[in-house]
Amino acid sequence: MSFIHEKRTRSRLLSRNTIINLLRFFWVVLVIWCEFGVFFYSLSDCKWPDKELKEAGSTEKPTRVLLIADPQLPNPRRSGISWLHYDASSTRYLRKGWSVVTRLHPHVVVWLGDVLASGRYVTNEDEYKNYVDEFKGIFATDKSVPSYFVPGNRDVGLGESSAFSKNARKYFTEYFGPVNQEIDLAGHRLIFIDAPGLVDEDYRRHGKGKQYETWTPAMGGPIEFIASVAIKASSSPIILFSHIPLSRPASTSCGPLREEGSIRASAGHGYQNMLGKETTRFVLHTLRPAVIFSGDNRDYCNMTHRLSASDANILAKTTAREVTVKSFSPSKHIRRPGFQLLSLIPPDSAVSHHGSTFADAHCLLPDTFRIFNSIYLPALVLTAIVLLYLNISPGRHRRRFSTLSPISASRSRPSSPSQGPESAIWANWSPRKSSGPTSPAVAPPPSVTVRVPNAKEIFTFRALSPSASGSPLDSPLLSPIPLFHAGHEDEMNPAHYPSQHHSDHVWPSGEDVHEAPSFIPSPSARRSERKWPSRSWSFVFRGRRRRITLALPTWGEMKKFCASDSSDSMYRGKRRGMLWRLGGDSMSVALPAVVTWALIGWLFF
C-alpha cells in the first residue's frame, strides 16, 4: 500500500496542472529578475574607490562624486513615445538604472553632457521646461546633493544648422546652470568647459588663420574662461570635465575595459568625436589638469596625455590621464552601459606631496541584449518543449476501459456491515434488504470480465446478493441479467452480451424470484437531460446493434472539451485540437509573466 501511495503522490507532483503552475511561477520570477533584479546584481561589485586612498595613508573621509555621461533622455513630445516604443524602453532603462545607482549615496553628481537627446531642437521655452521637468522626474536627487552639468552637442548644438534652436544655449544656462564654471570641492578645482562652444570658436579661429596666442577670445566664451582659470594662482589640483574627448593619435589604445575599437577623429552634422590638436594642446598647456573626464563616445576609454615640459617645474606632473566615461543610456554601439565613481580627499591630508588625492572606479549596468539571448530565448525554447510534450504525450491518448477486477474490488471495499456486503462482480452497491437471499461469497474465475457497452443509453447496474444457501456455482450473477425500466425497449441487448431468463420464476436454489432482490440501475445510469433537441437512429451492423445520435453539444460538453485535463474525446488525433490546446497552455503560462512585465514597465515609465 505504501508503494501505491508513493506512486500516486509522484503522479500528482508530475501532473499536468502542477507542471503548468510551475511554468507560470518560473516565468514570473524570471521576468522580475531580468527586468529589475539584474540591476541590483550588476552593482554587487561596484564599490567606491575609497580603499585606494586609505592604502595611500590618508585618514580623511573621501568626498564621493558620481559621473554620468550621455543619458540622452528622449523627448516624448517630439518622438511620439508610446509604451512599446524603443524610446520608451530606453526611458524605462534609465529609470531602473538610476533607481539603483542612487543607492550608492553620492555627495555630488556631475553630468558630462548630452543630458537631453533633442534639447538643441526645442524652440519653445514651455516645451523645454516640460522636457527638463521630465528629466528631473526621472533623475531625482536629494536636495542636499548638488548636481553640475556640462553641455553636450545634443544639448546646445554644434556647428551651424537651421534645425538647431538659437535659444538652446540660453535655455540650458537657465535650467541647468552655466556652460563654463569652476567649483572647489575637497581641495580640488573642478573645471567644467563648454566643449561644443570651444569647437565652434576653434573653427572661427582656424578660418582666420590665427594661433591661440594671437587670437582674441569671444566674450564669455570657453577660450576666455580657460585663460581666466590659468591666471588664478592656486596649487590645488585641477580636474577637467569636457563633453568631447581631447585629441589623441588614432593608434592609441583605450585599455581592456573598452568593448571594441578606439576613439578616432571624425566629424559630421552636429557632432565631432574629438577636440582639434591645437585646441587639445592649448587646454593641456594652459590648465595642466591632474585628470580629465569626458563623454560623448558612448564607450569607455582610458589613456594618458603627455604635458609639455617647458613650463613644468620639478614637482609638476608631466602626464595627465583622461577617462572617457561610458554612456548611461543603452545604445547599439555598446552592450553594457555604465558610469564612473570618483573619490576625492584634500591634498593636505595626503601622506606625501606625490601621493594621489583622487581615485576613480568603472561600473557597469546590465546588458539587455545578453538578457534576451542568454536568458529569455533559452527559457522560451524550454517552455515550448515542455508544453509540446504535455500535449502530444502518448499517455494522454490511451483509452480507459472499465474492467472490474475481483482483487482490486475486494481491497477497495469497506467491510462494515452498514455499507453492505462485498461483491466480486459489481463495483457499485445497494443496501441489502432485511430479508432475502444474498449473493454468493466467492468470486468468478479471473478470466471473467464484465464489459459495459460504451453507449449513453446503456445503464450500469448493481447486484444484490441472493441467499447464502444457494450454490455459488449455480448463481445467475455469473451471467448478469440486465433489467430495464418499465416501458424501455430492449434495443441494446445484443446476443453477445449473455443473459438468462427463467420461466419458472425460481432461482436455481429453489427460492422464489419475486422474493429475491433484482438488478437495479445505478444512480449514475440516469439519462442526461439535454436542453437541445436530438435525433437517434438504431440499426444492426455485422450482428451488432448500433445507434447514431445527432445533437448539439451541451454547455457541459463544451466546457469539458475546452478544459486542459479533459477526457479522451479531445485526443483523437486531430491536429487542430492539439494546436488549440497548445495555444491555450501557452497563453495560460505567458499571461502572469506578461502582466508582471507590464506592471514593472508601468512603474518605471
Coordinates of C-alpha atoms in Angstrom, one line a residue:
M1 CA 0.0 0.0 0.0
S2 CA 2.9 2.4 0.8
F3 CA 4.2 1.7 -2.8
I4 CA 0.8 2.6 -4.3
H5 CA 0.5 5.7 -2.1
E6 CA 4.0 6.8 -3.1
K7 CA 3.3 6.2 -6.8
R8 CA 0.1 8.3 -6.6
T9 CA 1.9 11.1 -4.8
R10 CA 4.6 11.1 -7.5
S11 CA 2.0 11.2 -10.2
R12 CA 0.2 14.2 -8.6
L13 CA 3.5 16.0 -8.4
L14 CA 4.1 15.4 -12.1
S15 CA 0.6 16.1 -13.1
R16 CA -0.3 18.5 -15.9
N17 CA -1.7 21.2 -13.7
T18 CA 1.4 21.1 -11.4
I19 CA 3.7 21.5 -14.4
I20 CA 1.7 24.4 -15.8
N21 CA 1.7 26.1 -12.4
L22 CA 5.5 25.6 -12.1
L23 CA 6.0 27.1 -15.6
R24 CA 3.9 30.2 -14.6
F25 CA 5.9 30.7 -11.4
F26 CA 9.1 30.2 -13.3
W27 CA 8.3 32.9 -15.8
V28 CA 7.1 35.4 -13.2
V29 CA 10.3 35.0 -11.2
L30 CA 12.3 35.2 -14.5
V31 CA 10.7 38.5 -15.6
I32 CA 11.2 40.1 -12.1
W33 CA 14.8 39.1 -12.2
C34 CA 15.6 40.1 -15.7
E35 CA 13.6 43.4 -15.6
F36 CA 14.7 44.6 -12.2
G37 CA 16.8 42.2 -10.2
V38 CA 19.8 42.2 -12.6
F39 CA 20.3 46.0 -12.0
F40 CA 21.0 45.3 -8.3
Y41 CA 23.2 42.3 -9.2
S42 CA 25.2 44.4 -11.6
L43 CA 26.2 46.8 -8.8
S44 CA 27.2 44.0 -6.4
D45 CA 30.9 44.5 -7.4
C46 CA 30.6 48.3 -7.9
K47 CA 32.3 50.0 -4.9
W48 CA 33.6 53.5 -4.2
P49 CA 37.4 53.6 -4.6
D50 CA 37.9 54.8 -1.1
K51 CA 40.1 51.9 -0.3
E52 CA 42.8 53.0 -2.7
L53 CA 43.1 56.4 -0.9
K54 CA 43.2 54.7 2.5
E55 CA 46.0 52.5 1.3
A56 CA 47.9 55.6 0.4
G57 CA 47.9 56.6 4.1
S58 CA 45.0 59.1 4.1
T59 CA 42.7 59.2 7.1
E60 CA 40.4 61.8 5.7
K61 CA 36.8 60.7 4.7
P62 CA 36.6 60.9 0.9
T63 CA 34.1 63.1 -1.0
R64 CA 32.2 60.9 -3.4
V65 CA 31.4 62.2 -6.9
L66 CA 29.1 60.3 -9.3
L67 CA 29.9 60.9 -13.0
I68 CA 27.1 60.3 -15.5
A69 CA 27.7 60.6 -19.3
D70 CA 25.2 60.7 -22.2
P71 CA 21.9 59.8 -20.5
Q72 CA 20.2 61.3 -23.7
L73 CA 16.7 61.3 -22.3
P74 CA 14.2 61.2 -25.3
N75 CA 11.7 64.0 -25.7
P76 CA 8.2 62.3 -25.6
R77 CA 6.6 65.3 -27.3
R78 CA 8.9 65.1 -30.3
S79 CA 9.5 61.4 -30.8
G80 CA 5.9 60.4 -30.0
I81 CA 6.9 57.8 -27.4
S82 CA 4.4 55.0 -27.0
W83 CA 4.6 52.4 -24.2
L84 CA 6.2 49.8 -26.5
H85 CA 8.4 52.3 -28.5
Y86 CA 12.2 51.9 -28.4
D87 CA 12.5 55.4 -26.8
A88 CA 10.0 54.2 -24.1
S89 CA 12.2 51.2 -23.5
S90 CA 15.3 53.4 -23.2
T91 CA 13.4 55.7 -20.7
R92 CA 12.4 52.7 -18.6
Y93 CA 16.1 51.5 -18.6
L94 CA 17.2 55.0 -17.4
R95 CA 14.6 54.9 -14.6
K96 CA 15.6 51.5 -13.4
G97 CA 19.3 52.2 -13.7
W98 CA 19.0 55.5 -11.8
S99 CA 16.9 54.0 -9.0
V100 CA 19.7 51.5 -8.4
V101 CA 22.6 54.0 -8.8
T102 CA 21.2 56.4 -6.2
R103 CA 21.7 53.7 -3.6
L104 CA 25.4 54.4 -3.8
H105 CA 24.6 57.7 -2.0
P106 CA 27.0 60.1 -3.8
H107 CA 27.8 63.5 -2.3
V108 CA 28.0 65.3 -5.7
V109 CA 26.7 64.3 -9.2
V110 CA 28.4 65.5 -12.4
W111 CA 26.6 65.2 -15.8
L112 CA 29.1 65.0 -18.7
G113 CA 26.8 66.3 -21.4
D114 CA 24.1 65.1 -23.8
V115 CA 21.6 65.3 -20.9
L116 CA 18.7 65.7 -23.4
A117 CA 18.6 63.7 -26.6
S118 CA 16.9 66.5 -28.6
G119 CA 17.5 69.6 -26.4
R120 CA 19.1 71.5 -29.4
Y121 CA 15.8 71.2 -31.4
V122 CA 13.5 72.7 -28.8
T123 CA 12.5 76.2 -29.8
N124 CA 9.7 76.8 -27.3
E125 CA 10.5 77.6 -23.7
D126 CA 7.4 75.9 -22.4
E127 CA 8.3 72.7 -24.2
Y128 CA 11.9 72.9 -22.9
K129 CA 10.6 73.4 -19.3
N130 CA 8.4 70.3 -19.6
Y131 CA 11.4 68.4 -21.0
V132 CA 13.6 69.5 -18.1
D133 CA 10.8 68.5 -15.7
E134 CA 10.7 65.1 -17.2
F135 CA 14.4 64.8 -16.8
K136 CA 14.3 65.8 -13.1
G137 CA 11.4 63.5 -12.5
I138 CA 13.4 60.5 -13.7
F139 CA 16.8 61.5 -12.3
A140 CA 15.6 62.8 -8.9
T141 CA 18.2 63.5 -6.3
D142 CA 18.2 64.6 -2.7
K143 CA 18.2 68.4 -2.2
S144 CA 21.4 68.0 -0.2
V145 CA 23.2 66.5 -3.3
P146 CA 24.3 69.2 -5.8
S147 CA 24.4 68.5 -9.5
Y148 CA 26.7 70.1 -12.1
F149 CA 26.1 69.9 -15.8
V150 CA 28.5 70.0 -18.7
P151 CA 26.8 71.0 -22.1
G152 CA 26.9 68.4 -24.9
N153 CA 26.4 68.8 -28.6
R154 CA 22.8 67.4 -28.3
D155 CA 22.1 69.9 -25.6
V156 CA 23.3 73.2 -27.2
G157 CA 24.2 72.1 -30.7
L158 CA 27.5 72.1 -32.6
G159 CA 28.0 73.9 -35.9
E160 CA 25.5 75.9 -37.9
S161 CA 22.2 74.4 -38.8
S162 CA 18.7 75.8 -39.4
A163 CA 17.2 72.9 -37.5
F164 CA 19.0 73.9 -34.2
S165 CA 17.3 76.3 -31.8
K166 CA 19.0 79.6 -31.5
N167 CA 18.0 79.7 -27.8
A168 CA 19.3 76.2 -27.0
R169 CA 22.4 77.6 -25.1
K170 CA 20.2 80.2 -23.3
Y171 CA 17.7 77.5 -22.2
F172 CA 20.5 75.2 -21.0
T173 CA 22.0 78.0 -18.9
E174 CA 18.7 78.9 -17.4
Y175 CA 17.6 75.4 -16.4
F176 CA 21.0 73.6 -15.9
G177 CA 23.5 76.2 -15.0
P178 CA 26.5 78.0 -16.6
V179 CA 28.1 76.3 -19.6
N180 CA 31.5 77.2 -18.2
Q181 CA 32.1 77.1 -14.5
E182 CA 34.6 76.3 -11.7
I183 CA 33.9 74.9 -8.3
D184 CA 36.1 74.0 -5.3
L185 CA 35.5 70.6 -3.9
A186 CA 37.6 68.7 -1.3
G187 CA 40.7 70.9 -2.0
H188 CA 40.4 70.4 -5.8
R189 CA 39.4 72.8 -8.6
L190 CA 36.7 71.2 -10.8
I191 CA 36.6 72.9 -14.2
F192 CA 33.6 72.5 -16.5
I193 CA 34.1 73.7 -20.0
D194 CA 31.7 74.2 -22.9
A195 CA 33.3 71.7 -25.4
P196 CA 30.8 72.3 -28.3
G197 CA 31.3 76.1 -27.9
L198 CA 35.1 75.5 -27.9
V199 CA 34.9 73.6 -31.2
D200 CA 32.8 76.3 -32.8
E201 CA 35.3 79.0 -31.7
D202 CA 38.2 76.9 -32.9
Y203 CA 36.6 76.7 -36.3
R204 CA 36.3 80.5 -36.4
R205 CA 39.9 80.9 -35.2
H206 CA 41.2 78.4 -37.8
G207 CA 39.2 80.1 -40.5
K208 CA 41.0 83.4 -39.8
G209 CA 44.4 81.7 -39.7
K210 CA 45.3 82.7 -36.3
Q211 CA 47.1 80.9 -33.4
Y212 CA 45.7 80.8 -29.9
E213 CA 48.4 83.2 -28.7
T214 CA 47.2 85.9 -31.1
W215 CA 43.5 85.0 -31.0
T216 CA 41.1 87.4 -29.3
P217 CA 38.7 85.2 -27.4
A218 CA 35.0 85.7 -27.7
M219 CA 33.5 87.4 -24.7
G220 CA 32.1 84.8 -22.3
G221 CA 33.3 82.0 -24.5
P222 CA 35.2 78.9 -23.4
I223 CA 38.7 80.2 -24.5
E224 CA 38.3 83.3 -22.4
F225 CA 37.1 81.1 -19.5
I226 CA 40.1 78.7 -19.7
A227 CA 42.5 81.6 -19.8
S228 CA 40.9 83.2 -16.7
V229 CA 41.3 79.9 -14.8
A230 CA 45.0 79.7 -15.6
I231 CA 45.6 83.3 -14.3
K232 CA 44.4 82.3 -10.8
A233 CA 47.3 81.4 -8.5
S234 CA 46.4 78.1 -6.9
S235 CA 48.2 75.0 -6.0
S236 CA 45.0 72.9 -5.9
P237 CA 44.9 70.0 -8.4
I238 CA 42.6 70.7 -11.4
I239 CA 40.1 68.1 -12.6
L240 CA 38.8 68.9 -16.0
F241 CA 35.3 67.9 -17.3
S242 CA 34.6 68.1 -21.0
H243 CA 31.9 66.5 -23.1
I244 CA 34.1 66.0 -26.1
P245 CA 37.3 63.9 -25.6
L246 CA 40.7 65.5 -26.2
S247 CA 42.7 64.7 -29.3
R248 CA 45.0 61.6 -29.4
P249 CA 46.7 59.5 -32.1
A250 CA 44.5 57.1 -33.9
S251 CA 46.5 54.1 -32.7
T252 CA 46.1 55.0 -29.1
S253 CA 44.7 52.1 -27.1
C254 CA 41.7 52.6 -24.8
G255 CA 42.6 49.8 -22.4
P256 CA 40.9 46.4 -21.8
L257 CA 37.7 47.8 -20.4
R258 CA 36.6 49.1 -23.8
E259 CA 34.3 46.9 -25.7
E260 CA 35.6 47.5 -29.2
G261 CA 38.0 49.6 -31.2
S262 CA 39.3 53.0 -30.1
I263 CA 38.3 56.7 -30.5
R264 CA 39.1 58.0 -33.9
A265 CA 38.8 61.6 -35.3
S266 CA 35.6 62.2 -37.2
A267 CA 33.1 65.0 -37.6
G268 CA 29.7 65.5 -39.2
H269 CA 26.4 67.3 -38.9
G270 CA 26.1 68.5 -35.3
Y271 CA 29.0 66.4 -33.9
Q272 CA 32.8 66.0 -33.6
N273 CA 34.4 63.0 -31.9
M274 CA 37.5 64.8 -30.6
L275 CA 38.8 68.3 -30.0
G276 CA 41.3 69.5 -32.5
K277 CA 45.0 69.0 -32.0
E278 CA 45.7 72.7 -31.4
T279 CA 42.8 73.0 -29.1
T280 CA 43.9 70.0 -27.1
R281 CA 47.4 71.4 -26.8
F282 CA 46.1 74.8 -25.7
V283 CA 43.9 73.2 -23.0
L284 CA 46.6 70.9 -21.6
H285 CA 49.3 73.6 -21.6
T286 CA 47.0 76.2 -20.0
L287 CA 45.3 74.2 -17.3
R288 CA 47.7 71.3 -16.7
P289 CA 45.0 69.1 -15.3
A290 CA 45.7 66.2 -13.0
V291 CA 42.9 64.1 -14.6
I292 CA 40.3 64.7 -17.4
F293 CA 36.9 63.1 -17.6
S294 CA 34.9 63.2 -20.9
G295 CA 31.9 61.6 -22.5
D296 CA 30.2 61.6 -26.0
N297 CA 31.9 58.5 -27.3
R298 CA 29.5 56.1 -25.6
D299 CA 32.2 53.5 -24.8
Y300 CA 34.9 53.6 -22.1
C301 CA 38.4 54.8 -22.8
N302 CA 41.4 55.2 -20.5
M303 CA 44.5 56.9 -21.9
T304 CA 47.3 59.2 -20.9
H305 CA 48.3 62.6 -22.3
R306 CA 51.8 64.0 -22.1
L307 CA 52.1 67.5 -20.8
S308 CA 54.7 69.9 -22.2
A309 CA 57.8 70.2 -20.0
S310 CA 58.7 73.7 -21.0
D311 CA 57.0 75.3 -18.0
A312 CA 56.8 72.3 -15.8
N313 CA 58.7 72.5 -12.5
I314 CA 60.3 69.6 -10.7
L315 CA 57.2 68.8 -8.6
A316 CA 54.7 69.2 -11.5
K317 CA 53.3 66.1 -13.2
T318 CA 54.2 65.5 -16.9
T319 CA 51.3 63.3 -17.7
A320 CA 47.5 63.7 -17.5
R321 CA 45.2 60.7 -17.5
E322 CA 41.9 61.0 -19.4
V323 CA 38.9 58.8 -18.8
T324 CA 36.0 58.7 -21.3
V325 CA 33.0 57.6 -19.3
K326 CA 30.6 55.1 -20.7
S327 CA 27.2 56.1 -21.7
F328 CA 24.5 55.7 -19.1
S329 CA 21.8 55.0 -21.7
P330 CA 21.6 51.9 -23.8
S331 CA 23.0 52.1 -27.3
K332 CA 23.6 50.0 -30.3
H333 CA 27.3 50.9 -30.0
I334 CA 27.8 49.2 -26.6
R335 CA 26.3 46.2 -24.9
R336 CA 26.6 47.4 -21.3
P337 CA 26.0 51.0 -20.3
G338 CA 28.0 52.3 -17.3
F339 CA 29.1 55.2 -15.2
Q340 CA 32.1 56.3 -13.1
L341 CA 32.8 56.8 -9.4
L342 CA 35.3 59.4 -8.2
S343 CA 36.6 59.8 -4.7
L344 CA 38.5 62.9 -3.6
I345 CA 40.5 63.8 -0.5
P346 CA 42.1 67.2 0.3
P347 CA 45.7 67.4 -0.8
D348 CA 46.9 68.5 2.6
S349 CA 45.6 65.2 4.1
A350 CA 47.9 63.1 1.8
V351 CA 50.9 61.5 3.3
S352 CA 53.3 63.0 0.8
H353 CA 53.1 65.6 -2.0
H354 CA 53.4 62.8 -4.6
G355 CA 50.5 60.8 -3.1
S356 CA 47.3 60.6 -5.0
T357 CA 44.4 62.7 -3.9
F358 CA 41.8 61.1 -6.0
A359 CA 40.7 57.7 -7.2
D360 CA 38.1 56.5 -9.7
A361 CA 36.3 53.2 -10.5
H362 CA 34.4 51.9 -13.5
C363 CA 30.9 50.4 -13.1
L364 CA 28.6 48.7 -15.5
L365 CA 24.9 48.3 -15.9
P366 CA 23.0 45.2 -17.3
D367 CA 23.3 44.0 -20.9
T368 CA 19.8 43.9 -22.3
F369 CA 20.9 42.0 -25.5
R370 CA 22.5 39.3 -23.4
I371 CA 19.5 39.0 -21.2
F372 CA 17.3 38.3 -24.2
N373 CA 19.7 35.9 -26.0
S374 CA 21.0 34.1 -23.0
I375 CA 18.0 34.0 -20.6
Y376 CA 14.7 34.8 -22.3
L377 CA 15.3 32.8 -25.5
P378 CA 16.5 29.6 -23.9
A379 CA 13.7 29.7 -21.4
L380 CA 11.2 30.2 -24.2
V381 CA 12.6 27.2 -26.1
L382 CA 12.5 25.1 -22.9
T383 CA 8.9 26.1 -22.2
A384 CA 7.8 25.3 -25.7
I385 CA 9.4 21.8 -25.4
V386 CA 7.6 21.1 -22.1
L387 CA 4.2 22.3 -23.5
L388 CA 4.6 20.2 -26.6
Y389 CA 5.4 17.2 -24.5
L390 CA 2.3 17.7 -22.4
N391 CA 0.1 18.0 -25.4
I392 CA 1.5 15.1 -27.6
S393 CA 2.5 12.7 -24.8
P394 CA 1.3 9.2 -25.8
G395 CA -0.1 8.6 -22.2
R396 CA -2.7 11.2 -22.9
H397 CA -4.1 9.2 -25.8
R398 CA -4.7 6.0 -24.0
R399 CA -8.3 4.9 -23.8
R400 CA -9.7 4.0 -20.4
F401 CA -11.6 0.7 -20.4
S402 CA -13.7 -0.1 -17.3
T403 CA -12.6 -3.6 -16.3
L404 CA -13.6 -4.8 -12.9
S405 CA -11.1 -6.9 -11.0
P406 CA -12.3 -9.0 -8.1
I407 CA -9.0 -8.5 -6.3
S408 CA -9.0 -4.7 -6.6
A409 CA -12.6 -4.6 -5.7
S410 CA -12.2 -6.6 -2.6
R411 CA -9.3 -4.4 -1.5
S412 CA -11.1 -1.1 -2.0
R413 CA -14.5 -2.0 -0.5
P414 CA -15.2 -1.4 3.2
S415 CA -16.1 -4.4 5.3
S416 CA -18.6 -2.5 7.5
P417 CA -22.0 -4.3 7.7
S418 CA -23.7 -0.9 7.4
Q419 CA -22.3 -0.4 4.0
G420 CA -23.5 -3.8 2.6
P421 CA -21.6 -6.9 1.7
E422 CA -18.7 -7.0 -0.8
S423 CA -19.3 -8.4 -4.2
A424 CA -16.7 -9.9 -6.6
I425 CA -18.6 -8.7 -9.7
W426 CA -20.1 -5.3 -9.5
A427 CA -18.3 -2.1 -8.3
N428 CA -21.5 -0.2 -7.4
W429 CA -23.6 -1.3 -4.4
S430 CA -27.0 -1.1 -3.0
P431 CA -28.0 -1.7 0.6
R432 CA -29.1 -5.2 1.5
K433 CA -32.7 -5.8 2.3
S434 CA -33.5 -7.1 5.7
S435 CA -34.9 -10.3 4.2
G436 CA -33.9 -12.0 1.0
P437 CA -31.2 -14.0 -0.5
T438 CA -27.6 -13.0 -0.5
S439 CA -25.1 -13.1 -3.4
P440 CA -22.5 -15.9 -3.5
A441 CA -19.4 -15.2 -1.4
V442 CA -17.0 -16.5 -4.0
A443 CA -15.5 -14.5 -6.9
P444 CA -15.9 -15.7 -10.5
P445 CA -12.9 -17.1 -12.3
P446 CA -10.2 -14.5 -13.1
S447 CA -10.9 -14.8 -16.7
V448 CA -14.4 -13.4 -16.3
T449 CA -14.5 -9.7 -17.3
V450 CA -17.6 -7.6 -17.2
R451 CA -17.8 -5.4 -20.3
V452 CA -20.2 -2.5 -20.5
P453 CA -21.1 -1.1 -23.9
N454 CA -19.9 2.4 -24.5
A455 CA -23.3 4.0 -25.1
K456 CA -25.2 6.5 -23.2
E457 CA -28.5 4.6 -23.4
I458 CA -27.0 1.6 -21.5
F459 CA -27.4 1.6 -17.8
T460 CA -24.9 0.4 -15.2
F461 CA -26.2 -2.0 -12.6
R462 CA -25.6 -3.0 -9.0
A463 CA -26.3 -6.6 -7.8
L464 CA -27.9 -7.6 -4.5
S465 CA -26.9 -10.9 -3.1
P466 CA -29.1 -14.0 -3.1
S467 CA -29.3 -16.1 -0.1
A468 CA -26.2 -17.7 1.2
S469 CA -27.8 -21.1 1.0
G470 CA -27.6 -21.1 -2.8
S471 CA -24.8 -22.8 -4.6
P472 CA -22.2 -20.3 -5.8
L473 CA -21.7 -22.2 -9.0
D474 CA -25.4 -22.0 -9.8
S475 CA -25.7 -18.3 -9.2
P476 CA -27.1 -16.4 -12.1
L477 CA -24.7 -13.5 -11.2
L478 CA -22.0 -15.2 -13.3
S479 CA -24.1 -14.1 -16.3
P480 CA -25.8 -10.9 -15.1
I481 CA -29.3 -10.2 -16.2
P482 CA -29.8 -6.5 -17.1
L483 CA -33.2 -5.3 -16.2
F484 CA -34.5 -2.1 -17.8
H485 CA -37.1 0.4 -16.6
A486 CA -40.7 -0.4 -17.4
G487 CA -41.6 0.5 -21.0
H488 CA -38.0 0.7 -22.1
E489 CA -37.2 -1.1 -25.4
D490 CA -34.7 -3.9 -25.2
E491 CA -32.7 -2.3 -28.0
M492 CA -29.2 -2.6 -26.6
N493 CA -29.2 -6.2 -25.5
P494 CA -27.4 -7.9 -28.4
A495 CA -26.8 -11.6 -28.3
H496 CA -23.1 -11.4 -27.4
Y497 CA -24.0 -9.9 -24.0
P498 CA -25.2 -13.0 -22.1
S499 CA -28.4 -13.1 -20.1
Q500 CA -30.5 -15.9 -18.6
H501 CA -34.3 -16.0 -18.3
H502 CA -36.2 -18.4 -16.1
S503 CA -39.8 -19.1 -16.9
D504 CA -40.4 -20.8 -13.7
H505 CA -39.6 -17.7 -11.7
V506 CA -37.4 -19.8 -9.4
W507 CA -33.7 -19.4 -8.6
P508 CA -31.5 -22.5 -9.0
S509 CA -31.5 -22.7 -5.3
G510 CA -35.3 -23.1 -5.3
E511 CA -36.3 -19.8 -3.9
D512 CA -38.9 -17.5 -5.5
V513 CA -37.6 -15.0 -7.8
H514 CA -40.1 -12.4 -6.9
E515 CA -38.9 -12.6 -3.3
A516 CA -35.3 -12.1 -4.3
P517 CA -33.8 -8.6 -5.0
S518 CA -33.2 -7.9 -8.7
F519 CA -30.6 -5.9 -10.6
I520 CA -31.5 -2.2 -10.2
P521 CA -30.0 0.6 -12.2
S522 CA -27.2 2.7 -10.7
P523 CA -27.8 6.4 -9.9
S524 CA -25.1 7.2 -12.4
A525 CA -27.1 5.5 -15.2
R526 CA -29.7 8.2 -15.4
R527 CA -30.2 9.7 -18.7
S528 CA -28.5 13.0 -19.3
E529 CA -31.2 15.6 -19.9
R530 CA -30.4 17.7 -23.0
K531 CA -31.7 21.2 -23.4
W532 CA -31.2 21.0 -27.1
P533 CA -33.2 18.6 -29.3
S534 CA -31.5 15.4 -30.6
R535 CA -32.3 12.6 -33.0
S536 CA -31.2 8.9 -32.9
W537 CA -31.2 6.0 -35.3
S538 CA -30.7 2.4 -34.4
F539 CA -29.6 -0.3 -36.9
V540 CA -27.8 -3.7 -37.0
F541 CA -24.4 -3.9 -38.5
R542 CA -22.3 -7.2 -38.5
G543 CA -24.5 -8.8 -35.9
R544 CA -24.4 -5.9 -33.5
R545 CA -26.9 -3.2 -32.9
R546 CA -25.7 0.3 -33.5
R547 CA -27.0 3.7 -32.6
I548 CA -26.3 7.1 -34.1
T549 CA -27.3 10.2 -32.2
L550 CA -27.1 13.8 -33.7
A551 CA -27.4 16.6 -31.2
L552 CA -25.9 20.0 -30.4
P553 CA -23.3 19.9 -27.7
T554 CA -24.4 20.9 -24.2
W555 CA -22.6 23.5 -22.2
G556 CA -21.1 20.9 -20.0
E557 CA -19.7 19.0 -23.0
M558 CA -18.2 22.2 -24.5
K559 CA -16.7 23.1 -21.1
K560 CA -15.2 19.6 -20.9
F561 CA -13.8 19.8 -24.4
C562 CA -12.0 23.1 -23.6
A563 CA -10.7 22.0 -20.3
S564 CA -6.9 21.3 -20.1
D565 CA -7.4 17.9 -18.4
S566 CA -10.4 16.8 -20.4
S567 CA -11.2 13.2 -21.3
D568 CA -10.1 11.2 -24.3
S569 CA -12.6 12.8 -26.6
M570 CA -10.1 15.6 -27.0
Y571 CA -7.3 13.4 -28.1
R572 CA -8.5 11.7 -31.2
G573 CA -5.5 12.7 -33.3
K574 CA -7.0 15.9 -34.6
R575 CA -4.2 18.4 -35.3
R576 CA -6.5 21.4 -34.8
G577 CA -7.3 20.2 -31.3
M578 CA -3.7 19.8 -30.4
L579 CA -2.8 23.3 -31.7
W580 CA -5.7 24.7 -29.8
R581 CA -4.6 23.1 -26.6
L582 CA -1.0 24.2 -27.1
G583 CA -2.1 27.7 -27.7
G584 CA -4.3 27.7 -24.6
D585 CA -1.4 26.4 -22.5
S586 CA 1.0 28.9 -23.9
M587 CA -1.4 31.8 -23.1
S588 CA -2.0 30.3 -19.7
V589 CA 1.7 30.3 -18.9
A590 CA 2.5 33.6 -20.6
L591 CA -0.3 35.7 -19.1
P592 CA 1.1 36.0 -15.5
A593 CA 4.5 36.9 -16.9
V594 CA 3.2 39.4 -19.3
V595 CA 1.1 41.1 -16.5
T596 CA 4.3 41.2 -14.3
W597 CA 6.3 42.7 -17.1
A598 CA 3.6 45.3 -17.8
L599 CA 3.4 46.2 -14.2
I600 CA 7.2 46.7 -13.9
G601 CA 7.1 48.7 -17.2
W602 CA 4.3 50.9 -15.9
L603 CA 6.1 51.6 -12.6
F604 CA 9.2 52.7 -14.5
F605 CA 7.6 54.5 -17.4

